[in-house]
PDB file of C-alpha atoms in Angstrom:
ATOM      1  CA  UNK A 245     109.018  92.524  84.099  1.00 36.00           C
ATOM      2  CA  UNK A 246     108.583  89.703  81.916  1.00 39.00           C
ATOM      3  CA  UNK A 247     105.210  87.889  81.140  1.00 41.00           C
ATOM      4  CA  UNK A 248     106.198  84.464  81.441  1.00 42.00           C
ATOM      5  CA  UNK A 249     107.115  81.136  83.186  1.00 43.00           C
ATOM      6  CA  UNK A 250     110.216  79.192  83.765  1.00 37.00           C
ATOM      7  CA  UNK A 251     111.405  79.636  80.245  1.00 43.00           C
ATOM      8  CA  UNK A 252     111.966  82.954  80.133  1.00 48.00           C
ATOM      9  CA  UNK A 253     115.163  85.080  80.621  1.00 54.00           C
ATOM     10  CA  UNK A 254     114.984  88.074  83.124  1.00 76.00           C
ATOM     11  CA  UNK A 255     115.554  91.056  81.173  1.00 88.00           C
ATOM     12  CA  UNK A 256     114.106  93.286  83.413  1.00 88.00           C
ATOM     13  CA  UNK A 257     117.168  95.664  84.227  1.00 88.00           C
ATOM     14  CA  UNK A 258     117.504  96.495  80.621  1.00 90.00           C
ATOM     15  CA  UNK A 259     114.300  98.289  80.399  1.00 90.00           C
ATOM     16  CA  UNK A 260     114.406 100.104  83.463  1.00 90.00           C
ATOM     17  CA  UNK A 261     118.310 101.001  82.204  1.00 91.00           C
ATOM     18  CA  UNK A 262     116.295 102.790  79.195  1.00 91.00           C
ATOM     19  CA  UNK A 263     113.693 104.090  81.269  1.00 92.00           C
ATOM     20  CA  UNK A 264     116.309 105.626  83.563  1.00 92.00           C
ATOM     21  CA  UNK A 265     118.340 106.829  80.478  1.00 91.00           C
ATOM     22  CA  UNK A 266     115.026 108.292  79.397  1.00 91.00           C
ATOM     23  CA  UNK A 267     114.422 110.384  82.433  1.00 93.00           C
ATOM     24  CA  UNK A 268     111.294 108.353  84.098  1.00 90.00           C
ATOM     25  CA  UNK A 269     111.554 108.166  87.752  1.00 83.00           C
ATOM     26  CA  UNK A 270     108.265 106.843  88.349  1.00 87.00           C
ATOM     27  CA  UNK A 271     107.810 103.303  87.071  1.00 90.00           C
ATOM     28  CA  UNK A 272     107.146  99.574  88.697  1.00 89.00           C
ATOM     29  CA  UNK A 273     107.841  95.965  87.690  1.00 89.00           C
ATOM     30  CA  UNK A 274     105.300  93.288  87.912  1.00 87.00           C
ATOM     31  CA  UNK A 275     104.252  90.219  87.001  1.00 84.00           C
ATOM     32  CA  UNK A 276     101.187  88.704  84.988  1.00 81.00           C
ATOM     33  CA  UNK A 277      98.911  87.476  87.858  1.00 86.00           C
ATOM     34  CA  UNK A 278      99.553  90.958  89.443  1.00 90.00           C
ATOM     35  CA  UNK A 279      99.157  93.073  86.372  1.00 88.00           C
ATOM     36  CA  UNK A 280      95.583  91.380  85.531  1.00 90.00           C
ATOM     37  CA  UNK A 281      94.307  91.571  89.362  1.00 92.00           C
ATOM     38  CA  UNK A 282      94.881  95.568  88.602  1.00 91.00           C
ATOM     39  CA  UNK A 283      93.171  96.094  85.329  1.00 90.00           C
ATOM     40  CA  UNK A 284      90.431  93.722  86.359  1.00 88.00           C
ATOM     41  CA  UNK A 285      90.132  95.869  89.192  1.00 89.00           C
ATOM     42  CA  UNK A 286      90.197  98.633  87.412  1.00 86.00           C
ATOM     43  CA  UNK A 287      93.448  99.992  89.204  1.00 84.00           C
ATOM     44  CA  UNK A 288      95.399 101.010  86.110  1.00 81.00           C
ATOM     45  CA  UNK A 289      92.366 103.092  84.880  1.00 72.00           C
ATOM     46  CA  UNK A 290      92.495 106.976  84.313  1.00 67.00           C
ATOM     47  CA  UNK A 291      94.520 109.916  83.319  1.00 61.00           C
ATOM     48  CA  UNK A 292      97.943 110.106  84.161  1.00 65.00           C
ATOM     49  CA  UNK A 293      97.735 106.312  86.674  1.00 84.00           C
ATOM     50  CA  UNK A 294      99.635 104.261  84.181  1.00 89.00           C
ATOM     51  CA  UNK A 295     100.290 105.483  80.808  1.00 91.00           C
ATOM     52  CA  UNK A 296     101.971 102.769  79.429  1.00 93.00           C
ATOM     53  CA  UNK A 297     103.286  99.151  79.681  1.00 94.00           C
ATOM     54  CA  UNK A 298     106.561  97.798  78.991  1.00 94.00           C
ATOM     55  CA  UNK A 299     106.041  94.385  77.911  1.00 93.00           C
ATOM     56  CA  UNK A 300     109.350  92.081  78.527  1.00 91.00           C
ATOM     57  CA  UNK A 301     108.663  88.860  76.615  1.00 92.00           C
ATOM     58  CA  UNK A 302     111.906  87.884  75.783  1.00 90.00           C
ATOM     59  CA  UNK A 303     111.926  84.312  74.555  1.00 91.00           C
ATOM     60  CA  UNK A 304     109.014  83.337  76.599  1.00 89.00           C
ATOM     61  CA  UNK A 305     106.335  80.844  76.077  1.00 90.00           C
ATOM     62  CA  UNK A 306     103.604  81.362  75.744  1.00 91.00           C
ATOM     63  CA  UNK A 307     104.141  84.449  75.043  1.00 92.00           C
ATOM     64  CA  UNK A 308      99.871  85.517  75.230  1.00 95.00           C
ATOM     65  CA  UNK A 309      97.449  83.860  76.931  1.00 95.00           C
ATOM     66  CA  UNK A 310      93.771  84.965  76.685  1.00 97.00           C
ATOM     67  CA  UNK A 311      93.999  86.152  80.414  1.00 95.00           C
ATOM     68  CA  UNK A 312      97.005  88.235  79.157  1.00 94.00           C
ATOM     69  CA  UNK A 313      95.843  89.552  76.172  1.00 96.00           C
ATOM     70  CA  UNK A 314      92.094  90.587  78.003  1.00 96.00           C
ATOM     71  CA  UNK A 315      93.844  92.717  80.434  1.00 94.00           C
ATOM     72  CA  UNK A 316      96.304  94.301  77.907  1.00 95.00           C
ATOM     73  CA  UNK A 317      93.483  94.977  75.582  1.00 96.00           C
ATOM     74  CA  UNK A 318      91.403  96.652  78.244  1.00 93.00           C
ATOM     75  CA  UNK A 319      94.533  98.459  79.263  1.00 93.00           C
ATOM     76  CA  UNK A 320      94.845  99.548  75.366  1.00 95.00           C
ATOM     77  CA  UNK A 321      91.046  99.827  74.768  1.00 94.00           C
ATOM     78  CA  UNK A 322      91.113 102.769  77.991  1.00 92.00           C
ATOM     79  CA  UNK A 323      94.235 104.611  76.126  1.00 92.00           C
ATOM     80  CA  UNK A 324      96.888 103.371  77.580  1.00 93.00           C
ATOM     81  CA  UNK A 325     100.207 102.652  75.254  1.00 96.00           C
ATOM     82  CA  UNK A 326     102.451  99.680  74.942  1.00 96.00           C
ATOM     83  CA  UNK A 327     106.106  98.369  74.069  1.00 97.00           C
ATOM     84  CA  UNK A 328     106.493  95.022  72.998  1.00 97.00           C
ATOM     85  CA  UNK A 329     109.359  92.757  72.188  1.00 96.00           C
ATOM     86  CA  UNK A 330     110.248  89.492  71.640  1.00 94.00           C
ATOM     87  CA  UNK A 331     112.129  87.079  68.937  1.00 92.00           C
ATOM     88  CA  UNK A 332     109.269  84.776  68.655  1.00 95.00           C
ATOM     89  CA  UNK A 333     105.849  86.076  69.770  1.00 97.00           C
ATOM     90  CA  UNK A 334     104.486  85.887  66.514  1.00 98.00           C
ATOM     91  CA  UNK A 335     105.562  82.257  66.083  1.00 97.00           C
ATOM     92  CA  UNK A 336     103.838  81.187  69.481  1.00 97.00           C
ATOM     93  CA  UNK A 337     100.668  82.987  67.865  1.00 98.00           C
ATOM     94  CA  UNK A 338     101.142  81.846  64.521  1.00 98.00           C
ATOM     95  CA  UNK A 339     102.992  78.955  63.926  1.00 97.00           C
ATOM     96  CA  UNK A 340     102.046  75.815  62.368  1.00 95.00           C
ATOM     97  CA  UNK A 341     104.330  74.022  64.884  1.00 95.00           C
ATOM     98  CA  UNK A 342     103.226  75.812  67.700  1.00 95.00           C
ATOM     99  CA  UNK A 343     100.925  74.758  70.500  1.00 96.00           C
ATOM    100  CA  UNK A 344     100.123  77.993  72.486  1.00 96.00           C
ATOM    101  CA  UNK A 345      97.760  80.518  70.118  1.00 97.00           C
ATOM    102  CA  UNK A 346      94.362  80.140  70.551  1.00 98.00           C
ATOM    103  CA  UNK A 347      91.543  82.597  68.943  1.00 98.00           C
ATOM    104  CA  UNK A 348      91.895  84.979  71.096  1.00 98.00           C
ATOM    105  CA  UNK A 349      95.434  85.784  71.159  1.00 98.00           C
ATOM    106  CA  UNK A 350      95.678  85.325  67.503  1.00 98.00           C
ATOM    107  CA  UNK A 351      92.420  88.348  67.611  1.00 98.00           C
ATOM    108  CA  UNK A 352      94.880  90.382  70.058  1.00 98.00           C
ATOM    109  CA  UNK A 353      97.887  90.009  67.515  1.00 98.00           C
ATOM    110  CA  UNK A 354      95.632  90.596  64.105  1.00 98.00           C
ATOM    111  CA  UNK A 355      93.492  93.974  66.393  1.00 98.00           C
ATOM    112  CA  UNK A 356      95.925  95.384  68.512  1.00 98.00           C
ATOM    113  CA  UNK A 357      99.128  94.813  67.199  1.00 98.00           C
ATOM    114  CA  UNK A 358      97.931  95.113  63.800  1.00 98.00           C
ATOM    115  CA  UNK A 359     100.782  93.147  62.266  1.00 98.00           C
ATOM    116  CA  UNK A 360     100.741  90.033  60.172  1.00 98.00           C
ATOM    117  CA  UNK A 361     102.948  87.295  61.195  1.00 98.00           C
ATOM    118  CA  UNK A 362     105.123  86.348  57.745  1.00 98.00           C
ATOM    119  CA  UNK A 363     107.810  83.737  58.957  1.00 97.00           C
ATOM    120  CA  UNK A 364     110.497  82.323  62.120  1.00 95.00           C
ATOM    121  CA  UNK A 365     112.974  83.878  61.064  1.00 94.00           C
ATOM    122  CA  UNK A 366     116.482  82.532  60.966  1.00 93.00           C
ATOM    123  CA  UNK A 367     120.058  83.811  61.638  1.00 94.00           C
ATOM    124  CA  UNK A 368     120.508  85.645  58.296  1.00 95.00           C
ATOM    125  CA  UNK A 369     118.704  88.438  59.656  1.00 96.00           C
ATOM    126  CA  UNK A 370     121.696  89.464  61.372  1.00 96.00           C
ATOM    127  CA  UNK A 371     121.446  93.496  61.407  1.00 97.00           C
ATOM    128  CA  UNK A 372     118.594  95.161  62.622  1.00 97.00           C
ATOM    129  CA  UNK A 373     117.999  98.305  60.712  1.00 97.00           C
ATOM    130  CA  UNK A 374     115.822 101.378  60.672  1.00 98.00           C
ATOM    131  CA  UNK A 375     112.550 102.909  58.253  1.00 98.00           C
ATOM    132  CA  UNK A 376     114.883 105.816  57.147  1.00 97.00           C
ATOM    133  CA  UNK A 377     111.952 107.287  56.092  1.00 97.00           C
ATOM    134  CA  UNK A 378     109.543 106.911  59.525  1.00 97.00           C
ATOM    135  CA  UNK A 379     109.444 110.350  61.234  1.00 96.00           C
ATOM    136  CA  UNK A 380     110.154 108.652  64.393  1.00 96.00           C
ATOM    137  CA  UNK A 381     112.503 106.231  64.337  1.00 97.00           C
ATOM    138  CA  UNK A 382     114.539 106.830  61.089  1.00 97.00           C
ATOM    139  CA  UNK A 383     117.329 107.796  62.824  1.00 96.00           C
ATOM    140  CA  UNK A 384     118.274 105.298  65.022  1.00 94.00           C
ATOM    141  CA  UNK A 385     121.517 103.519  63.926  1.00 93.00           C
ATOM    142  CA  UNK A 386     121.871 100.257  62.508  1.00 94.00           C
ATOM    143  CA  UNK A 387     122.693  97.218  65.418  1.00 95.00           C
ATOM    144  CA  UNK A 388     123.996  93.265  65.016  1.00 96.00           C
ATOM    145  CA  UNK A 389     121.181  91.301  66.084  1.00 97.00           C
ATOM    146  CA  UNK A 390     122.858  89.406  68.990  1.00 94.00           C
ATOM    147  CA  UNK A 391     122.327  85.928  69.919  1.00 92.00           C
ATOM    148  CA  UNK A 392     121.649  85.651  73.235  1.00 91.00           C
ATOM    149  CA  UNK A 393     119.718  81.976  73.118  1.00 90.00           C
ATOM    150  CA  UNK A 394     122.632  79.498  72.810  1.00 89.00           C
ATOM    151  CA  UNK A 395     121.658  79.070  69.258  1.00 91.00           C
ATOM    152  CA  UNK A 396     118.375  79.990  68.608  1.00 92.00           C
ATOM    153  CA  UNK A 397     117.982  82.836  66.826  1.00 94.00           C
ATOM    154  CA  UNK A 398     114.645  83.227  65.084  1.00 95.00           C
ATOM    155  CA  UNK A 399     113.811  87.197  64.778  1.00 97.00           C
ATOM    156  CA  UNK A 400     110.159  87.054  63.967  1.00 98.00           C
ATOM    157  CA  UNK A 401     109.287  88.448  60.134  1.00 98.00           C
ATOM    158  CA  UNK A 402     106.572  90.573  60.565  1.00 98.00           C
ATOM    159  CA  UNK A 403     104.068  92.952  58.364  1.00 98.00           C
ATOM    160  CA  UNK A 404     101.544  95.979  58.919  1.00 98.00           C
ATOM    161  CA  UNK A 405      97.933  95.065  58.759  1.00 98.00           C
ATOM    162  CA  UNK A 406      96.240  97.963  58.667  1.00 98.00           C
ATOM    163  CA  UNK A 407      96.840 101.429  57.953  1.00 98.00           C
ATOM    164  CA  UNK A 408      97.287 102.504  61.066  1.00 98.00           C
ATOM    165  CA  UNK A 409     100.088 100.319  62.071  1.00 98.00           C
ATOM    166  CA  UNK A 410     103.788 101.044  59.679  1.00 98.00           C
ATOM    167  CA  UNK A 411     107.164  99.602  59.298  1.00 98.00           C
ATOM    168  CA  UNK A 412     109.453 101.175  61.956  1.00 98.00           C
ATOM    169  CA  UNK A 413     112.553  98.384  61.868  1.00 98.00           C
ATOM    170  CA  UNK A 414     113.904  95.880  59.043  1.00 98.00           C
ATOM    171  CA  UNK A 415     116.432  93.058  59.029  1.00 98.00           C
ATOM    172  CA  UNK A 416     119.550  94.050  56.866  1.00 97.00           C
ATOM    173  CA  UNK A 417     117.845  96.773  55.476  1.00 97.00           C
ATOM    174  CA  UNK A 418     115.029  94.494  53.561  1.00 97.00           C
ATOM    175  CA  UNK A 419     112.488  95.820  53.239  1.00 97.00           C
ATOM    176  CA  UNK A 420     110.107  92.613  52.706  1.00 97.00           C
ATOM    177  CA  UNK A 421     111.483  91.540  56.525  1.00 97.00           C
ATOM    178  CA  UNK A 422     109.991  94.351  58.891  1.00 98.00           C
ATOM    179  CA  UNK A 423     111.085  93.546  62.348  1.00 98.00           C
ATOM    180  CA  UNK A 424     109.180  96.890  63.863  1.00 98.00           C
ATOM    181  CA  UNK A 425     105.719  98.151  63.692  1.00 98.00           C
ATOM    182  CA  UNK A 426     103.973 101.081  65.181  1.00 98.00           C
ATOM    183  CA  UNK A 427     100.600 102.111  65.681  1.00 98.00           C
ATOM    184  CA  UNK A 428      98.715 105.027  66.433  1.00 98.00           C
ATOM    185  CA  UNK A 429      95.228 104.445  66.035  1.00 97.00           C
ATOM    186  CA  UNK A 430      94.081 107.678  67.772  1.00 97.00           C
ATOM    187  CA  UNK A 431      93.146 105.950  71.128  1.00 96.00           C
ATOM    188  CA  UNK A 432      96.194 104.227  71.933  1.00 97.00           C
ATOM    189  CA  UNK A 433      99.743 103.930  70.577  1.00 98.00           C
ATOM    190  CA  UNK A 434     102.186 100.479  70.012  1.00 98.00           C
ATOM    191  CA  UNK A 435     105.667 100.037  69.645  1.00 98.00           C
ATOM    192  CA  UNK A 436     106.261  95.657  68.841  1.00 98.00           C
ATOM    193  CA  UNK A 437     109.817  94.767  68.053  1.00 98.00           C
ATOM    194  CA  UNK A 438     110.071  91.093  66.130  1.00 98.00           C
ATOM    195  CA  UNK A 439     112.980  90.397  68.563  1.00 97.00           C
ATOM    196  CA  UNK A 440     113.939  91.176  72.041  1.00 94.00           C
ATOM    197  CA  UNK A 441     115.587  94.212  73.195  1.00 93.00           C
ATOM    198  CA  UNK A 442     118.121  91.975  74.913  1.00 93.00           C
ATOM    199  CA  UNK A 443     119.265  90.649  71.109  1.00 94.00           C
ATOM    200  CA  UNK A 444     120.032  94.301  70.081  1.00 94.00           C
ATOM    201  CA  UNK A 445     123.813  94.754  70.009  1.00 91.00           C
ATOM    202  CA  UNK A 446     123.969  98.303  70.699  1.00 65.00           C
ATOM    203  CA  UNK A 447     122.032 101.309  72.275  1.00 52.00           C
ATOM    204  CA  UNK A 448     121.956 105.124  70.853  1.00 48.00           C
ATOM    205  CA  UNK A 449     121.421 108.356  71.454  1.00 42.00           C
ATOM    206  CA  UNK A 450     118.066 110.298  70.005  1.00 37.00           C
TER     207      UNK A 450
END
């Protein structure tokens, strides 16, 4: 479910639409204060109890807090995986107009996502388009970037930080805008999309 307040959008049906698609028959939804009670109680730890999260931020703010980002990088630090998405997470972190990062979810973002935050974003980058050349992901077709905000459309510009994290996703094929970034640093893995999975205009086959 999504990690947020009263701004954010409830995407939830979307993911569990892919996880369906995908074959998983064993998955929950929850919510922040939930999801942190677990790891701090050491409920999501061990093989094969929850393997990975499915993080729904949508346009959501904040999008971290440093309650958040403790429990996720506990959850991360004991192997689990992630999926993240959302149009302006980076921003929240990031921005010199924003209100909401703080050191340690700007430590989260820089560690564990392993991505450097470039720009907003803006409505030019209209198409969301794959690494050709990433083993994993280069075939996934091109999709409009879809604006689902009334207007604001500001797909984050991202960049890998480290040499285990890579360019999955670009905006119109640029290759200076990433909008995708994996990692795989050998303990756990990370899938963070630049916008929301809601804004993608199409899904595909692979």
């Amino acid at each position: 479910g999504s990690f947020g307040n009263s701004q954010s959008y409830d995407w939830t049906s979307l993911y569990e639409d892919g996880l369906i698609y995908a074959g998983n028959s064993k998955y929950m939804v929850t919510d922040p204060p939930t999801f942190i009670e677990a790891i701090n109680a050491n409920a999501l730890s061990g093989a094969g109890v929850v393997n990975n999260i499915y993080f729904n931020v949508g346009w959501t703010f904040p999008s971290f807090t440093d309650e958040k980002v403790a429990a996720l990088g506990t959850f991360l630090d004991n192997g689990g995986n992630m999926f993240i998405a959302g149009q302006d997470i980076g921003w929240a972190t990031w921005g010199a107009t924003s209100t909401y990062g703080t050191d340690s979810t700007k430590s989260f973002y820089t560690n564990y996502l392993q991505t450097n935050w470039l720009a907003d974003g803006f409505s030019a980058n209209s198409t969301f388009t794959a690494n050709t050349t990433d083993a994993i992901f280069g075939a996934v077709s091109n999709s409009n970037i879809v604006d689902v905000y009334s207007g604001n459309l500001f797909p984050d510009e991202l960049w890998p930080a480290t040499a285990n994290a890579s360019a999955i996703f670009y905006y119109n094929n640029n290759t200076a805008k990433v909008s995708g970034i994996r990692v795989d640093n050998g303990i756990y893995k990370i899938v963070y999309l630049g916008i929301g999975i809601e804004q993608i205009a199409r899904s595909e086959e692979h």
